[in-house]
Amino acid sequence: MRLIFMGPPGVGKGTQAKRYSARHHIPKISTGDILREAVLKKTPLGLQAKSFMDSGKLVPDDVVIGIIRERLKEPDCKDGFILDGFPRTVPQAAALKAMLEANRLGIDRVLNFELPEDELIRRLSGRRSCPNCQSVFHVEFSPPRERDRCDACGEKLVQRQDDLPETVRKRQEVYQSQTRPLVRLYEAQNILSRIDGSGDPETVYRRVEGSTGS
Ligand code: AMP
């Protein structure tokens, strides 16, 4: 299966993509994770992306398209993948289509996760992330076993710069203006499934499995 998980920041698509990836043994490819890692390592890509990310803006299309182009060439993508957070603009969607078509491939399904905006803000502002292994927790909904410590690696959890209130609002605006138009685009291709993102991760995951026919 070649899947796209789409939806506004905070909707939980990364959590769902992670589960789907583990269950179906296909890689989850998150441009956000790749960019964050580059920022941490201070690579040229990271230095270029940091200011966009910190202010809640999108990193330029040619940069993220380049990342995906290289990543999809890896052998683990041969039997499918989940794109989490890509494409986010119409040009990114067009580039993805061209990349896949060059290999006579296409996207099987796009899952669009939905949630009211006030709930998105609540989810994002309580989010705490591990700067080491990128695990994600929530002070209210999925607290770590030990306060402010990552369950997976023990690192001290942080609030991502882009989860701060001002940036959270900016990211929602960017989503509405730049990414939301893709819903129509994939709907017109009859490959879009709308997923209600409310409820606990288990409940949402059942909807995911239902919509991918697994
Ligand atoms: P995410 O974790 O997916 O919300 O991504 C965090 C940040 O990385 C976003 O706010 C953007 O600045 C950047 N980013 C991630 N994916 C993309 C993309 N497909 N296009 C442009 N910027 C992206």
Short mmCIF file of C-alpha atoms and ligand atoms in Angstrom, two decimals:
data_model
loop_
_atom_site.label_atom_id
_atom_site.label_comp_id
_atom_site.label_asym_id
_atom_site.label_seq_id
_atom_site.Cartn_x
_atom_site.Cartn_y
_atom_site.Cartn_z
CA MET A 1 0.00 0.00 0.00
CA ARG A 2 1.18 3.51 -0.84
CA LEU A 3 -0.63 5.82 1.53
CA ILE A 4 -0.77 9.49 2.44
CA PHE A 5 -1.83 10.51 5.94
CA MET A 6 -3.05 14.09 5.82
CA GLY A 7 -4.65 16.51 8.21
CA PRO A 8 -4.06 19.61 10.31
CA PRO A 9 -1.23 19.80 12.84
CA GLY A 10 -2.26 18.08 16.07
CA VAL A 11 -4.81 15.75 14.55
CA GLY A 12 -2.78 12.66 15.50
CA LYS A 13 -1.80 11.46 12.03
CA GLY A 14 1.81 10.84 13.09
CA THR A 15 0.69 8.55 15.92
CA GLN A 16 -1.61 6.67 13.57
CA ALA A 17 1.05 6.42 10.87
CA LYS A 18 3.46 4.95 13.40
CA ARG A 19 0.95 2.24 14.38
CA TYR A 20 0.09 1.46 10.80
CA SER A 21 3.75 1.22 9.90
CA ALA A 22 4.51 -1.22 12.73
CA ARG A 23 1.49 -3.34 12.00
CA HIS A 24 1.90 -3.55 8.22
CA HIS A 25 5.69 -3.42 7.99
CA ILE A 26 5.89 -0.50 5.62
CA PRO A 27 7.98 2.59 6.42
CA LYS A 28 6.45 5.78 7.75
CA ILE A 29 8.08 8.71 6.05
CA SER A 30 7.61 11.96 7.91
CA THR A 31 9.14 15.08 6.38
CA GLY A 32 8.71 16.76 9.79
CA ASP A 33 10.83 14.06 11.50
CA ILE A 34 13.47 14.17 8.77
CA LEU A 35 13.69 17.95 9.01
CA ARG A 36 13.80 17.94 12.83
CA GLU A 37 16.63 15.46 12.79
CA ALA A 38 18.53 17.64 10.32
CA VAL A 39 17.98 20.67 12.57
CA LEU A 40 19.32 18.74 15.59
CA LYS A 41 22.38 17.61 13.69
CA LYS A 42 22.87 21.11 12.25
CA THR A 43 23.31 19.77 8.72
CA PRO A 44 23.03 22.23 5.79
CA LEU A 45 19.43 21.07 5.32
CA GLY A 46 18.70 21.67 9.00
CA LEU A 47 20.22 25.14 8.98
CA GLN A 48 18.14 26.01 5.94
CA ALA A 49 14.88 24.66 7.43
CA LYS A 50 15.12 25.83 11.05
CA SER A 51 13.76 29.37 10.78
CA PHE A 52 10.77 28.26 8.69
CA MET A 53 9.93 25.52 11.16
CA ASP A 54 10.36 27.64 14.27
CA SER A 55 7.93 30.21 12.94
CA GLY A 56 5.35 27.65 11.80
CA LYS A 57 5.88 28.28 8.09
CA LEU A 58 6.38 25.65 5.43
CA VAL A 59 9.87 24.78 4.30
CA PRO A 60 10.22 25.60 0.55
CA ASP A 61 8.75 23.03 -1.83
CA ASP A 62 11.98 22.21 -3.67
CA VAL A 63 13.65 21.29 -0.36
CA VAL A 64 10.98 18.84 0.82
CA ILE A 65 10.43 17.45 -2.67
CA GLY A 66 14.17 16.69 -2.81
CA ILE A 67 13.97 14.89 0.55
CA ILE A 68 11.08 12.70 -0.61
CA ARG A 69 12.63 12.00 -3.99
CA GLU A 70 15.72 10.55 -2.30
CA ARG A 71 13.84 8.74 0.44
CA LEU A 72 11.48 6.94 -1.94
CA LYS A 73 14.48 5.46 -3.76
CA GLU A 74 15.40 3.46 -0.64
CA PRO A 75 14.75 -0.28 -0.94
CA ASP A 76 12.39 -0.37 2.07
CA CYS A 77 9.84 1.64 0.04
CA LYS A 78 9.54 -1.05 -2.59
CA ASP A 79 6.40 -2.65 -1.14
CA GLY A 80 4.73 0.52 0.01
CA PHE A 81 5.02 3.43 2.43
CA ILE A 82 3.05 5.94 4.45
CA LEU A 83 3.72 9.59 3.80
CA ASP A 84 3.08 11.57 6.97
CA GLY A 85 3.07 15.33 6.46
CA PHE A 86 3.87 15.26 2.74
CA PRO A 87 2.54 16.56 0.38
CA ARG A 88 1.43 19.80 1.98
CA THR A 89 1.04 22.03 -1.08
CA VAL A 90 -0.32 21.61 -4.59
CA PRO A 91 3.18 21.70 -6.18
CA GLN A 92 4.35 19.01 -3.74
CA ALA A 93 1.38 16.81 -4.72
CA ALA A 94 2.16 17.33 -8.40
CA ALA A 95 5.82 16.44 -7.88
CA LEU A 96 4.87 13.28 -5.98
CA LYS A 97 2.50 12.22 -8.73
CA ALA A 98 5.19 12.70 -11.37
CA MET A 99 7.78 10.81 -9.30
CA LEU A 100 5.49 7.81 -8.87
CA GLU A 101 4.21 7.85 -12.44
CA ALA A 102 7.78 7.70 -13.71
CA ASN A 103 7.83 4.22 -12.13
CA ARG A 104 4.26 3.42 -13.21
CA LEU A 105 3.07 3.71 -9.63
CA GLY A 106 0.38 5.69 -7.86
CA ILE A 107 -1.05 6.46 -4.44
CA ASP A 108 -3.58 3.87 -3.27
CA ARG A 109 -5.34 5.90 -0.60
CA VAL A 110 -5.22 9.29 1.11
CA LEU A 111 -6.51 9.40 4.67
CA ASN A 112 -7.59 12.85 5.75
CA PHE A 113 -7.86 13.13 9.53
CA GLU A 114 -10.32 15.72 10.84
CA LEU A 115 -10.87 17.41 14.19
CA PRO A 116 -12.36 20.76 15.32
CA GLU A 117 -9.80 23.55 15.69
CA ASP A 118 -10.18 24.08 19.46
CA GLU A 119 -9.43 20.40 20.01
CA LEU A 120 -6.36 20.64 17.75
CA ILE A 121 -5.01 23.54 19.80
CA ARG A 122 -5.60 21.61 23.04
CA ARG A 123 -3.77 18.58 21.71
CA LEU A 124 -0.80 20.56 20.42
CA SER A 125 -0.27 22.77 23.43
CA GLY A 126 -0.08 19.75 25.78
CA ARG A 127 2.31 17.87 23.53
CA ARG A 128 5.80 17.04 24.81
CA SER A 129 8.44 15.54 22.56
CA CYS A 130 11.65 13.64 23.02
CA PRO A 131 14.54 15.51 21.39
CA ASN A 132 16.50 12.26 21.20
CA CYS A 133 14.17 9.58 19.75
CA GLN A 134 11.25 11.81 18.68
CA SER A 135 8.67 9.92 20.78
CA VAL A 136 5.64 12.07 21.48
CA PHE A 137 3.63 12.33 24.72
CA HIS A 138 0.80 14.50 26.00
CA VAL A 139 0.55 15.91 29.50
CA GLU A 140 -3.16 15.04 29.66
CA PHE A 141 -3.86 12.23 27.17
CA SER A 142 -0.70 10.12 27.15
CA PRO A 143 1.63 11.20 29.95
CA PRO A 144 5.04 9.53 30.24
CA ARG A 145 5.52 7.09 33.14
CA GLU A 146 8.01 9.42 34.78
CA ARG A 147 7.21 13.15 34.66
CA ASP A 148 8.99 14.91 31.77
CA ARG A 149 11.08 11.83 30.88
CA CYS A 150 10.84 9.83 27.68
CA ASP A 151 9.49 6.28 28.25
CA ALA A 152 11.57 4.97 25.36
CA CYS A 153 15.02 6.44 26.06
CA GLY A 154 14.88 8.41 29.33
CA GLU A 155 15.74 11.78 27.76
CA LYS A 156 14.17 14.92 29.23
CA LEU A 157 11.05 15.84 27.24
CA VAL A 158 10.64 19.28 25.71
CA GLN A 159 7.91 21.38 24.20
CA ARG A 160 8.78 21.82 20.55
CA GLN A 161 9.28 25.43 19.50
CA ASP A 162 6.56 24.94 16.92
CA ASP A 163 4.08 23.70 19.57
CA LEU A 164 4.17 27.05 21.38
CA PRO A 165 0.77 28.87 21.24
CA GLU A 166 1.66 31.57 18.70
CA THR A 167 3.27 29.09 16.31
CA VAL A 168 0.41 26.64 16.74
CA ARG A 169 -2.02 29.29 15.44
CA LYS A 170 0.26 30.09 12.53
CA ARG A 171 0.52 26.40 11.60
CA GLN A 172 -3.28 26.07 11.54
CA GLU A 173 -3.50 29.08 9.21
CA VAL A 174 -0.84 27.65 6.92
CA TYR A 175 -2.69 24.33 6.85
CA GLN A 176 -5.98 25.98 5.90
CA SER A 177 -4.50 28.07 3.12
CA GLN A 178 -1.88 25.73 1.63
CA THR A 179 -2.69 22.13 2.49
CA ARG A 180 -6.48 22.02 2.72
CA PRO A 181 -6.86 22.44 -1.10
CA LEU A 182 -5.30 18.97 -1.48
CA VAL A 183 -8.42 17.42 0.05
CA ARG A 184 -10.44 18.46 -3.01
CA LEU A 185 -7.71 17.30 -5.32
CA TYR A 186 -7.59 13.76 -3.90
CA GLU A 187 -11.35 13.66 -3.53
CA ALA A 188 -11.67 14.31 -7.26
CA GLN A 189 -9.38 11.31 -7.84
CA ASN A 190 -11.66 9.14 -5.65
CA ILE A 191 -8.85 8.09 -3.36
CA LEU A 192 -9.70 10.19 -0.30
CA SER A 193 -11.07 8.77 2.96
CA ARG A 194 -12.16 11.11 5.72
CA ILE A 195 -11.18 9.91 9.16
CA ASP A 196 -12.79 11.25 12.31
CA GLY A 197 -9.76 12.02 14.50
CA SER A 198 -11.71 12.26 17.77
CA GLY A 199 -11.40 9.72 20.55
CA ASP A 200 -8.44 7.74 21.84
CA PRO A 201 -5.71 6.50 19.49
CA GLU A 202 -7.09 2.93 19.58
CA THR A 203 -10.53 4.06 18.40
CA VAL A 204 -9.06 6.20 15.63
CA TYR A 205 -6.81 3.33 14.56
CA ARG A 206 -9.83 1.08 14.05
CA ARG A 207 -11.21 3.70 11.65
CA VAL A 208 -7.87 3.74 9.83
CA GLU A 209 -7.90 -0.01 9.34
CA GLY A 210 -11.51 0.17 8.24
CA SER A 211 -10.77 2.72 5.57
CA THR A 212 -7.72 0.96 4.14
CA GLY A 213 -9.59 -2.29 3.84
CA SER A 214 -7.20 -4.23 6.09
P1 AMP B 1 5.18 18.31 11.18
O1 AMP B 1 5.86 17.61 12.28
O2 AMP B 1 4.77 17.41 10.05
O3 AMP B 1 4.05 19.19 11.64
O4 AMP B 1 6.28 19.29 10.53
C1 AMP B 1 6.93 20.27 11.28
C2 AMP B 1 7.39 21.42 10.38
O5 AMP B 1 8.27 20.93 9.37
C3 AMP B 1 6.28 22.12 9.62
O6 AMP B 1 5.63 23.11 10.40
C4 AMP B 1 7.05 22.72 8.45
O7 AMP B 1 7.80 23.86 8.84
C5 AMP B 1 8.06 21.60 8.15
N1 AMP B 1 7.51 20.63 7.17
C6 AMP B 1 7.22 19.32 7.39
N2 AMP B 1 6.74 18.74 6.27
C7 AMP B 1 6.70 19.71 5.33
C8 AMP B 1 6.27 19.75 3.98
N3 AMP B 1 5.77 18.67 3.37
N4 AMP B 1 6.37 20.94 3.32
C9 AMP B 1 6.89 22.03 3.91
N5 AMP B 1 7.28 22.07 5.18
C10 AMP B 1 7.20 20.92 5.91
#
